[in-house]
Amino acid sequence: MMAKSEIELKNFFIFSSSYESKEGEEYNKVLYYYPPTDDINTQVNNVGLVEAIIKFTGNFKPSGPLNSLHTLKKRQLYFEPEPNYWMVITINLPFINKGSNESTVVEYIEEDVHDTIYKAVLKQAYAMYRLFSGTYTSTEREYSITALRNKFEHFYTAYLKTLNLSNCDILNVFSGIHFLPLDKQNFLNVQCFINALECNYPIIEYVSFLFNDSLIWSGIEPDDTQIIYQYLISTLLPANIETELQGGSIPRNPSSPFASLHYGRFITGPTNLKTAHTIGKVPKIFLNNEANPSVYYFIVYRALNATICLFVNGGVDLTVELFKELDAFMGQRLSSIASDIGEYCTRSIIPPSSSDTSPRFIYFNKLNLAYKSTIHLDNRQSGNVSCGKELVQIMADMNSRKESLSFAGETIVKTMNDYWVVGKVSNLREFYVALQHKNASLIDISDEVKKICDTELKGIFFHPM
């Protein structure tokens, strides 16, 4: 079998079209460029070519800017997150070497790279920067263009190393949030804990609560929750998961010597409260960027599999004593709540079937950013999927063409290896499912999809076809 190359990043750069430069000073427009090994002439030429393409195509598409450029070997995507600031990513297409040693032909696989997916990667790169540093415009206005370049260098050089372009798929387009449904008692326990925390510590303005990689509650705006959730499950929590204490549920017997212990620790803040003399690293983040951006300390605390995020006003002076108080207040309570939720999940949540022939689906609701997937075996966009990648690519194709379905519609595709892929769109909800039925008809597939919707998505309304 011929080996296929991976999707690779060729370059990534940010430039500002507002810097009109004299001849010989074109490099002033380049605010960030990766890889740094490309010489200055290459950087200037690449930026100049993109700027010329954008201006030229603007004459033919006045309704909006150019999104992408397709060539035989590469794909280039453009995003203007703020006026006059452009982000550009260039991707090497995967290829296969065909033929014998004497006559080898290189075939580039264009269909493996979807514009909607990698445009979403660009948008997420901007949203992640904005979360920690604010907007490009505000940084340049409050500091200088040099400070903006330095921030880009510090942030994007590290961020790009975390990207695995080969694992990007339709989840990047959705950038959704996986919610964990709880019974009334456990949800009430979480809500009471959050209310008590906010009442006892007024400096805490918002709280978010997660269990494993699933969100249970968030007090911040959905757009902010979306990017913070992605940061937590893709970067912060995986980096700290190996160091947290391991163990099962906390013993519920009051006489147990473990009853007075807790398993909590700060992920951002002091690593060891007993010996800490400083608060350690507590990042500041920018929320409500669209309207009136506010700065908050981002304090993350974890006990067993539960994670609580505290958003503290950025003008408050944090002290080691405050962290000790928070630890004393949260540790045992959060450990107990995490144990109860873990026991509930063990009893009530049925894992998806591991059979190769079982239907696989992904559901997304744009209204609340919720998604549910039996295709992805984790929520971290690690490329760990339970069906063939070609099926996920078909779903991405359907998603890119959903505008043609208008308010509601359905698309059905049959593959050469007897898989059926169905896409349903209705009321800003999307549902994609892959089934394997060799001799099924369209009616059989439609009935099967309806059964899956009734079983897995109870209470979800799909407009009748």
mmCIF file of C-alpha atoms in Angstrom, residues 110-446:
data_model
loop_
_atom_site.group_PDB
_atom_site.id
_atom_site.type_symbol
_atom_site.label_atom_id
_atom_site.label_comp_id
_atom_site.label_asym_id
_atom_site.label_seq_id
_atom_site.Cartn_x
_atom_site.Cartn_y
_atom_site.Cartn_z
ATOM 1 C CA GLU A 110 -6.501 18.122 -2.567
ATOM 2 C CA GLU A 111 -9.718 16.765 -1.062
ATOM 3 C CA ASP A 112 -7.989 15.996 2.269
ATOM 4 C CA VAL A 113 -7.690 19.717 3.029
ATOM 5 C CA HIS A 114 -11.006 21.482 3.626
ATOM 6 C CA ASP A 115 -11.181 25.264 3.555
ATOM 7 C CA THR A 116 -13.804 25.409 6.313
ATOM 8 C CA ILE A 117 -11.674 23.321 8.679
ATOM 9 C CA TYR A 118 -8.436 25.256 8.290
ATOM 10 C CA LYS A 119 -10.195 28.605 8.223
ATOM 11 C CA ALA A 120 -11.565 27.548 11.617
ATOM 12 C CA VAL A 121 -7.978 26.792 12.725
ATOM 13 C CA LEU A 122 -7.026 30.375 11.824
ATOM 14 C CA LYS A 123 -10.001 31.794 13.710
ATOM 15 C CA GLN A 124 -9.173 29.745 16.787
ATOM 16 C CA ALA A 125 -5.551 30.950 16.682
ATOM 17 C CA TYR A 126 -6.838 34.525 16.814
ATOM 18 C CA ALA A 127 -9.417 33.806 19.531
ATOM 19 C CA MET A 128 -6.786 32.135 21.717
ATOM 20 C CA TYR A 129 -4.447 35.129 21.383
ATOM 21 C CA ARG A 130 -7.264 37.543 22.141
ATOM 22 C CA LEU A 131 -8.164 35.584 25.276
ATOM 23 C CA PHE A 132 -4.733 36.145 26.815
ATOM 24 C CA SER A 133 -3.607 39.437 25.256
ATOM 25 C CA GLY A 134 -6.670 41.329 24.056
ATOM 26 C CA THR A 135 -7.214 42.543 20.526
ATOM 27 C CA TYR A 136 -4.433 43.431 18.098
ATOM 28 C CA THR A 137 -5.720 47.002 17.875
ATOM 29 C CA SER A 138 -5.820 47.541 21.649
ATOM 30 C CA THR A 139 -2.272 46.241 22.085
ATOM 31 C CA GLU A 140 -0.915 48.576 19.408
ATOM 32 C CA ARG A 141 -2.933 51.520 20.738
ATOM 33 C CA GLU A 142 -1.962 51.070 24.402
ATOM 34 C CA TYR A 143 1.659 50.080 23.834
ATOM 35 C CA SER A 144 3.332 50.151 20.418
ATOM 36 C CA ILE A 145 3.752 48.191 17.220
ATOM 37 C CA THR A 146 6.997 46.811 18.648
ATOM 38 C CA ALA A 147 5.141 45.498 21.688
ATOM 39 C CA LEU A 148 2.584 43.871 19.383
ATOM 40 C CA ARG A 149 5.352 42.131 17.429
ATOM 41 C CA ASN A 150 6.907 40.901 20.671
ATOM 42 C CA LYS A 151 3.571 39.533 21.879
ATOM 43 C CA PHE A 152 3.044 37.757 18.570
ATOM 44 C CA GLU A 153 6.513 36.239 18.785
ATOM 45 C CA HIS A 154 5.965 35.040 22.349
ATOM 46 C CA PHE A 155 2.464 33.646 21.820
ATOM 47 C CA TYR A 156 2.320 32.236 18.297
ATOM 48 C CA THR A 157 5.752 30.603 18.317
ATOM 49 C CA ALA A 158 4.589 28.440 21.232
ATOM 50 C CA TYR A 159 1.025 28.044 19.948
ATOM 51 C CA LEU A 160 1.982 26.768 16.506
ATOM 52 C CA LYS A 161 4.015 23.970 18.068
ATOM 53 C CA THR A 162 0.805 22.583 19.591
ATOM 54 C CA LEU A 163 -1.009 22.383 16.230
ATOM 55 C CA ASN A 164 -1.391 18.987 14.604
ATOM 56 C CA LEU A 165 -2.963 19.842 11.269
ATOM 57 C CA SER A 166 -3.493 16.190 10.320
ATOM 58 C CA ASN A 167 -5.885 15.753 13.260
ATOM 59 C CA CYS A 168 -8.063 18.751 12.401
ATOM 60 C CA ASP A 169 -11.585 17.840 11.318
ATOM 61 C CA ILE A 170 -15.187 18.957 11.608
ATOM 62 C CA LEU A 171 -14.794 19.446 15.389
ATOM 63 C CA ASN A 172 -12.571 22.442 14.641
ATOM 64 C CA VAL A 173 -15.382 23.958 12.608
ATOM 65 C CA PHE A 174 -17.877 23.528 15.422
ATOM 66 C CA SER A 175 -15.451 24.347 18.249
ATOM 67 C CA GLY A 176 -18.269 23.044 20.391
ATOM 68 C CA ILE A 177 -18.677 22.301 24.070
ATOM 69 C CA HIS A 178 -19.379 18.831 25.432
ATOM 70 C CA PHE A 179 -21.910 19.130 28.246
ATOM 71 C CA LEU A 180 -22.400 16.531 30.955
ATOM 72 C CA PRO A 181 -26.087 15.952 31.840
ATOM 73 C CA LEU A 182 -26.599 15.289 35.541
ATOM 74 C CA ASP A 183 -29.488 14.196 37.710
ATOM 75 C CA LYS A 184 -31.231 16.850 39.813
ATOM 76 C CA GLN A 185 -29.394 16.096 43.046
ATOM 77 C CA ASN A 186 -25.868 16.259 41.632
ATOM 78 C CA PHE A 187 -26.619 19.391 39.616
ATOM 79 C CA LEU A 188 -28.114 21.021 42.697
ATOM 80 C CA ASN A 189 -24.971 20.141 44.678
ATOM 81 C CA VAL A 190 -22.803 21.814 42.012
ATOM 82 C CA GLN A 191 -25.033 24.897 41.922
ATOM 83 C CA CYS A 192 -25.093 25.251 45.716
ATOM 84 C CA PHE A 193 -21.314 24.917 45.864
ATOM 85 C CA ILE A 194 -20.841 27.655 43.241
ATOM 86 C CA ASN A 195 -23.353 29.965 44.964
ATOM 87 C CA ALA A 196 -21.642 29.488 48.325
ATOM 88 C CA LEU A 197 -18.248 30.184 46.753
ATOM 89 C CA GLU A 198 -19.427 33.422 45.119
ATOM 90 C CA CYS A 199 -21.192 34.573 48.305
ATOM 91 C CA ASN A 200 -18.158 33.952 50.545
ATOM 92 C CA TYR A 201 -15.687 35.481 48.087
ATOM 93 C CA PRO A 202 -17.237 38.475 46.273
ATOM 94 C CA ILE A 203 -14.006 39.043 44.342
ATOM 95 C CA ILE A 204 -14.952 35.945 42.295
ATOM 96 C CA GLU A 205 -17.180 37.338 39.557
ATOM 97 C CA TYR A 206 -17.752 34.178 37.491
ATOM 98 C CA VAL A 207 -17.302 30.435 37.898
ATOM 99 C CA SER A 208 -17.134 27.518 35.465
ATOM 100 C CA PHE A 209 -17.343 23.861 36.475
ATOM 101 C CA LEU A 210 -16.135 20.830 34.483
ATOM 102 C CA PHE A 211 -15.995 17.110 35.105
ATOM 103 C CA ASN A 212 -13.395 15.270 33.044
ATOM 104 C CA ASP A 213 -13.638 16.981 29.640
ATOM 105 C CA SER A 214 -17.303 17.939 29.958
ATOM 106 C CA LEU A 215 -18.835 21.234 31.055
ATOM 107 C CA ILE A 216 -21.499 21.276 33.747
ATOM 108 C CA TRP A 217 -21.887 24.997 34.437
ATOM 109 C CA SER A 218 -20.456 28.300 33.237
ATOM 110 C CA GLY A 219 -21.336 31.803 34.366
ATOM 111 C CA ILE A 220 -19.560 33.612 31.531
ATOM 112 C CA GLU A 221 -20.783 34.415 28.028
ATOM 113 C CA PRO A 222 -21.024 31.502 25.551
ATOM 114 C CA ASP A 223 -18.375 32.908 23.180
ATOM 115 C CA ASP A 224 -15.896 33.261 26.042
ATOM 116 C CA THR A 225 -16.854 29.851 27.414
ATOM 117 C CA GLN A 226 -16.201 28.339 23.992
ATOM 118 C CA ILE A 227 -12.567 29.432 23.739
ATOM 119 C CA ILE A 228 -11.795 28.819 27.434
ATOM 120 C CA TYR A 229 -13.211 25.292 27.133
ATOM 121 C CA GLN A 230 -10.982 24.616 24.118
ATOM 122 C CA TYR A 231 -7.944 25.916 26.009
ATOM 123 C CA LEU A 232 -8.699 23.766 29.045
ATOM 124 C CA ILE A 233 -9.273 20.447 27.298
ATOM 125 C CA SER A 234 -6.587 20.826 24.647
ATOM 126 C CA THR A 235 -3.754 22.487 26.562
ATOM 127 C CA LEU A 236 -4.033 23.149 30.277
ATOM 128 C CA LEU A 237 -5.634 19.970 31.633
ATOM 129 C CA PRO A 238 -3.645 17.458 29.530
ATOM 130 C CA ALA A 239 -0.410 19.154 30.616
ATOM 131 C CA ASN A 240 -1.325 18.689 34.284
ATOM 132 C CA ILE A 241 -3.202 15.396 34.220
ATOM 133 C CA GLU A 242 -0.136 13.257 34.935
ATOM 134 C CA THR A 243 0.669 15.081 38.138
ATOM 135 C CA GLU A 244 -2.735 14.941 39.792
ATOM 136 C CA LEU A 245 -3.558 12.444 42.470
ATOM 137 C CA GLN A 246 -5.007 9.137 41.331
ATOM 138 C CA GLY A 247 -7.710 7.217 43.167
ATOM 139 C CA GLY A 248 -11.308 6.117 43.168
ATOM 140 C CA SER A 249 -14.287 7.575 44.948
ATOM 141 C CA ILE A 250 -13.830 9.069 48.374
ATOM 142 C CA PRO A 251 -14.998 6.776 51.183
ATOM 143 C CA ARG A 252 -18.459 7.865 52.309
ATOM 144 C CA ASN A 253 -18.136 6.417 55.821
ATOM 145 C CA PRO A 254 -17.856 9.379 58.249
ATOM 146 C CA SER A 255 -15.623 7.357 60.547
ATOM 147 C CA SER A 256 -13.159 6.717 57.736
ATOM 148 C CA PRO A 257 -9.752 8.328 58.282
ATOM 149 C CA PHE A 258 -10.023 9.627 54.705
ATOM 150 C CA ALA A 259 -13.181 11.631 55.340
ATOM 151 C CA SER A 260 -11.262 14.726 56.473
ATOM 152 C CA LEU A 261 -8.896 14.681 53.494
ATOM 153 C CA HIS A 262 -9.324 16.347 50.144
ATOM 154 C CA TYR A 263 -7.709 15.845 46.775
ATOM 155 C CA GLY A 264 -7.722 19.451 45.575
ATOM 156 C CA ARG A 265 -4.838 21.474 44.163
ATOM 157 C CA PHE A 266 -4.356 24.636 42.137
ATOM 158 C CA ILE A 267 -3.387 24.219 38.492
ATOM 159 C CA THR A 268 -2.825 27.961 38.097
ATOM 160 C CA GLY A 269 -1.429 29.501 41.257
ATOM 161 C CA PRO A 270 0.779 28.130 44.048
ATOM 162 C CA THR A 271 1.877 24.568 43.351
ATOM 163 C CA ASN A 272 2.493 23.803 47.032
ATOM 164 C CA LEU A 273 0.544 25.878 49.533
ATOM 165 C CA LYS A 274 2.553 24.590 52.517
ATOM 166 C CA THR A 275 5.826 26.027 51.250
ATOM 167 C CA ALA A 276 4.578 28.781 48.909
ATOM 168 C CA HIS A 277 5.815 32.340 49.472
ATOM 169 C CA THR A 278 4.373 33.712 46.219
ATOM 170 C CA ILE A 279 1.178 33.045 44.287
ATOM 171 C CA GLY A 280 3.079 31.553 41.343
ATOM 172 C CA LYS A 281 1.773 31.840 37.791
ATOM 173 C CA VAL A 282 -1.796 33.104 37.554
ATOM 174 C CA PRO A 283 -2.654 34.156 33.985
ATOM 175 C CA LYS A 284 -4.799 37.138 33.184
ATOM 176 C CA ILE A 285 -7.431 36.804 30.497
ATOM 177 C CA PHE A 286 -9.655 39.183 28.540
ATOM 178 C CA LEU A 287 -13.409 38.521 28.547
ATOM 179 C CA ASN A 288 -16.283 40.278 26.757
ATOM 180 C CA ASN A 289 -13.891 41.456 24.069
ATOM 181 C CA GLU A 290 -16.577 42.398 21.572
ATOM 182 C CA ALA A 291 -18.223 45.026 23.754
ATOM 183 C CA ASN A 292 -16.224 46.178 26.773
ATOM 184 C CA PRO A 293 -13.204 43.941 27.448
ATOM 185 C CA SER A 294 -12.466 43.246 31.094
ATOM 186 C CA VAL A 295 -9.369 41.658 32.612
ATOM 187 C CA TYR A 296 -9.668 38.755 35.027
ATOM 188 C CA TYR A 297 -7.318 36.462 36.875
ATOM 189 C CA PHE A 298 -7.852 32.897 35.679
ATOM 190 C CA ILE A 299 -7.597 30.570 38.694
ATOM 191 C CA VAL A 300 -8.042 26.866 37.980
ATOM 192 C CA TYR A 301 -8.509 24.348 40.792
ATOM 193 C CA ARG A 302 -8.904 20.590 40.400
ATOM 194 C CA ALA A 303 -9.991 17.748 42.678
ATOM 195 C CA LEU A 304 -10.210 14.196 41.387
ATOM 196 C CA ASN A 305 -11.847 14.622 37.948
ATOM 197 C CA ALA A 306 -13.601 17.909 38.717
ATOM 198 C CA THR A 307 -12.185 21.245 37.586
ATOM 199 C CA ILE A 308 -13.417 24.617 38.751
ATOM 200 C CA CYS A 309 -12.402 27.880 37.074
ATOM 201 C CA LEU A 310 -12.552 31.104 39.064
ATOM 202 C CA PHE A 311 -12.612 34.449 37.263
ATOM 203 C CA VAL A 312 -11.351 37.094 39.698
ATOM 204 C CA ASN A 313 -11.347 40.821 38.966
ATOM 205 C CA GLY A 314 -7.958 41.757 37.529
ATOM 206 C CA GLY A 315 -7.649 44.770 39.815
ATOM 207 C CA VAL A 316 -7.530 42.656 42.991
ATOM 208 C CA ASP A 317 -4.215 41.915 44.707
ATOM 209 C CA LEU A 318 -3.909 38.151 45.039
ATOM 210 C CA THR A 319 -2.123 36.765 48.098
ATOM 211 C CA VAL A 320 -0.952 33.351 49.264
ATOM 212 C CA GLU A 321 -3.385 33.671 52.207
ATOM 213 C CA LEU A 322 -6.288 34.012 49.764
ATOM 214 C CA PHE A 323 -5.264 30.818 47.978
ATOM 215 C CA LYS A 324 -5.010 29.003 51.307
ATOM 216 C CA GLU A 325 -8.519 30.154 52.234
ATOM 217 C CA LEU A 326 -9.885 29.056 48.872
ATOM 218 C CA ASP A 327 -8.178 25.687 49.187
ATOM 219 C CA ALA A 328 -9.640 25.177 52.665
ATOM 220 C CA PHE A 329 -13.107 26.160 51.422
ATOM 221 C CA MET A 330 -13.121 24.198 48.158
ATOM 222 C CA GLY A 331 -10.917 21.150 48.690
ATOM 223 C CA GLN A 332 -13.086 18.774 50.685
ATOM 224 C CA ARG A 333 -16.376 20.042 49.206
ATOM 225 C CA LEU A 334 -15.183 19.712 45.611
ATOM 226 C CA SER A 335 -13.675 16.284 46.267
ATOM 227 C CA SER A 336 -16.994 15.070 47.662
ATOM 228 C CA ILE A 337 -18.968 16.496 44.725
ATOM 229 C CA ALA A 338 -16.515 14.970 42.248
ATOM 230 C CA SER A 339 -16.878 11.579 43.931
ATOM 231 C CA ASP A 340 -20.687 11.750 43.744
ATOM 232 C CA ILE A 341 -20.625 12.758 40.071
ATOM 233 C CA GLY A 342 -18.152 9.968 39.304
ATOM 234 C CA GLU A 343 -20.424 7.405 40.944
ATOM 235 C CA TYR A 344 -23.431 8.759 39.044
ATOM 236 C CA CYS A 345 -21.593 8.549 35.712
ATOM 237 C CA THR A 346 -20.537 4.979 36.441
ATOM 238 C CA ARG A 347 -24.139 3.978 37.116
ATOM 239 C CA SER A 348 -26.001 6.023 34.499
ATOM 240 C CA ILE A 349 -23.858 6.823 31.469
ATOM 241 C CA ILE A 350 -23.652 4.048 28.885
ATOM 242 C CA PRO A 351 -20.465 4.137 26.787
ATOM 243 C CA PRO A 352 -20.941 4.020 22.994
ATOM 244 C CA SER A 353 -20.792 0.641 21.310
ATOM 245 C CA SER A 354 -17.308 -0.445 20.243
ATOM 246 C CA SER A 355 -18.629 -2.541 17.335
ATOM 247 C CA ASP A 356 -17.156 -1.607 13.963
ATOM 248 C CA THR A 357 -20.608 -1.734 12.356
ATOM 249 C CA SER A 358 -22.374 0.455 14.944
ATOM 250 C CA PRO A 359 -23.661 3.818 13.657
ATOM 251 C CA ARG A 360 -21.376 6.756 14.411
ATOM 252 C CA PHE A 361 -22.684 10.297 14.673
ATOM 253 C CA ILE A 362 -21.853 13.862 15.585
ATOM 254 C CA TYR A 363 -24.424 16.464 16.640
ATOM 255 C CA PHE A 364 -23.949 20.221 17.029
ATOM 256 C CA ASN A 365 -26.319 22.938 18.233
ATOM 257 C CA LYS A 366 -25.171 26.422 17.259
ATOM 258 C CA LEU A 367 -27.610 28.021 19.692
ATOM 259 C CA ASN A 368 -25.831 26.766 22.828
ATOM 260 C CA LEU A 369 -22.592 25.476 21.195
ATOM 261 C CA ALA A 370 -23.296 21.958 22.492
ATOM 262 C CA TYR A 371 -21.985 18.941 20.642
ATOM 263 C CA LYS A 372 -22.161 15.195 21.085
ATOM 264 C CA SER A 373 -20.041 12.691 19.191
ATOM 265 C CA THR A 374 -19.621 8.936 19.076
ATOM 266 C CA ILE A 375 -17.093 9.371 16.272
ATOM 267 C CA HIS A 376 -14.449 11.019 18.440
ATOM 268 C CA LEU A 377 -13.189 8.877 21.306
ATOM 269 C CA ASP A 378 -12.096 11.959 23.277
ATOM 270 C CA ASN A 379 -12.837 15.693 23.219
ATOM 271 C CA ARG A 380 -9.268 16.846 22.602
ATOM 272 C CA GLN A 381 -9.104 16.720 18.796
ATOM 273 C CA SER A 382 -6.336 14.139 19.014
ATOM 274 C CA GLY A 383 -7.323 12.328 15.820
ATOM 275 C CA ASN A 384 -8.627 9.392 17.851
ATOM 276 C CA VAL A 385 -11.755 8.486 15.858
ATOM 277 C CA SER A 386 -13.914 5.364 15.759
ATOM 278 C CA CYS A 387 -14.574 5.349 12.009
ATOM 279 C CA GLY A 388 -12.630 5.939 8.822
ATOM 280 C CA LYS A 389 -11.292 9.451 8.282
ATOM 281 C CA GLU A 390 -12.824 9.497 4.818
ATOM 282 C CA LEU A 391 -16.276 9.392 6.449
ATOM 283 C CA VAL A 392 -15.407 12.369 8.652
ATOM 284 C CA GLN A 393 -14.199 14.194 5.538
ATOM 285 C CA ILE A 394 -17.537 13.576 3.841
ATOM 286 C CA MET A 395 -19.249 15.108 6.859
ATOM 287 C CA ALA A 396 -16.977 18.139 6.542
ATOM 288 C CA ASP A 397 -17.958 18.402 2.867
ATOM 289 C CA MET A 398 -21.618 18.334 3.834
ATOM 290 C CA ASN A 399 -21.029 21.005 6.453
ATOM 291 C CA SER A 400 -19.323 23.286 3.930
ATOM 292 C CA ARG A 401 -22.372 23.027 1.650
ATOM 293 C CA LYS A 402 -25.067 23.371 4.310
ATOM 294 C CA GLU A 403 -25.993 26.880 3.132
ATOM 295 C CA SER A 404 -27.566 25.316 0.054
ATOM 296 C CA LEU A 405 -30.056 23.524 2.336
ATOM 297 C CA SER A 406 -31.361 26.848 3.656
ATOM 298 C CA PHE A 407 -33.490 26.494 6.823
ATOM 299 C CA ALA A 408 -33.695 22.713 6.882
ATOM 300 C CA GLY A 409 -32.631 19.812 4.703
ATOM 301 C CA GLU A 410 -31.003 16.432 4.416
ATOM 302 C CA THR A 411 -28.119 15.039 2.374
ATOM 303 C CA ILE A 412 -27.404 11.336 1.883
ATOM 304 C CA VAL A 413 -24.199 9.911 0.396
ATOM 305 C CA LYS A 414 -23.247 6.281 -0.257
ATOM 306 C CA THR A 415 -19.559 5.383 -0.423
ATOM 307 C CA MET A 416 -17.839 2.705 -2.515
ATOM 308 C CA ASN A 417 -17.362 0.480 0.559
ATOM 309 C CA ASP A 418 -21.083 0.381 1.419
ATOM 310 C CA TYR A 419 -21.103 3.124 4.047
ATOM 311 C CA TRP A 420 -23.932 5.630 4.139
ATOM 312 C CA VAL A 421 -23.327 9.161 5.415
ATOM 313 C CA VAL A 422 -26.359 11.276 6.269
ATOM 314 C CA GLY A 423 -26.374 14.972 7.125
ATOM 315 C CA LYS A 424 -29.421 16.730 8.597
ATOM 316 C CA VAL A 425 -29.713 20.469 9.193
ATOM 317 C CA SER A 426 -32.581 22.167 11.019
ATOM 318 C CA ASN A 427 -33.028 25.151 13.334
ATOM 319 C CA LEU A 428 -29.260 25.817 13.577
ATOM 320 C CA ARG A 429 -28.771 22.193 14.581
ATOM 321 C CA GLU A 430 -26.621 19.794 12.585
ATOM 322 C CA PHE A 431 -26.561 16.015 12.736
ATOM 323 C CA TYR A 432 -24.203 13.759 10.777
ATOM 324 C CA VAL A 433 -24.265 9.982 10.965
ATOM 325 C CA ALA A 434 -22.288 7.168 9.284
ATOM 326 C CA LEU A 435 -23.853 3.720 8.889
ATOM 327 C CA GLN A 436 -22.730 0.540 7.196
ATOM 328 C CA HIS A 437 -25.551 -1.305 5.427
ATOM 329 C CA LYS A 438 -24.663 -3.202 2.297
ATOM 330 C CA ASN A 439 -28.075 -3.759 0.732
ATOM 331 C CA ALA A 440 -30.089 -0.943 2.323
ATOM 332 C CA SER A 441 -32.343 1.431 0.403
ATOM 333 C CA LEU A 442 -32.818 5.165 0.955
ATOM 334 C CA ILE A 443 -35.992 4.436 2.909
ATOM 335 C CA ASP A 444 -34.146 1.957 5.149
ATOM 336 C CA ILE A 445 -31.405 4.507 5.852
ATOM 337 C CA SER A 446 -33.897 7.281 6.597
#
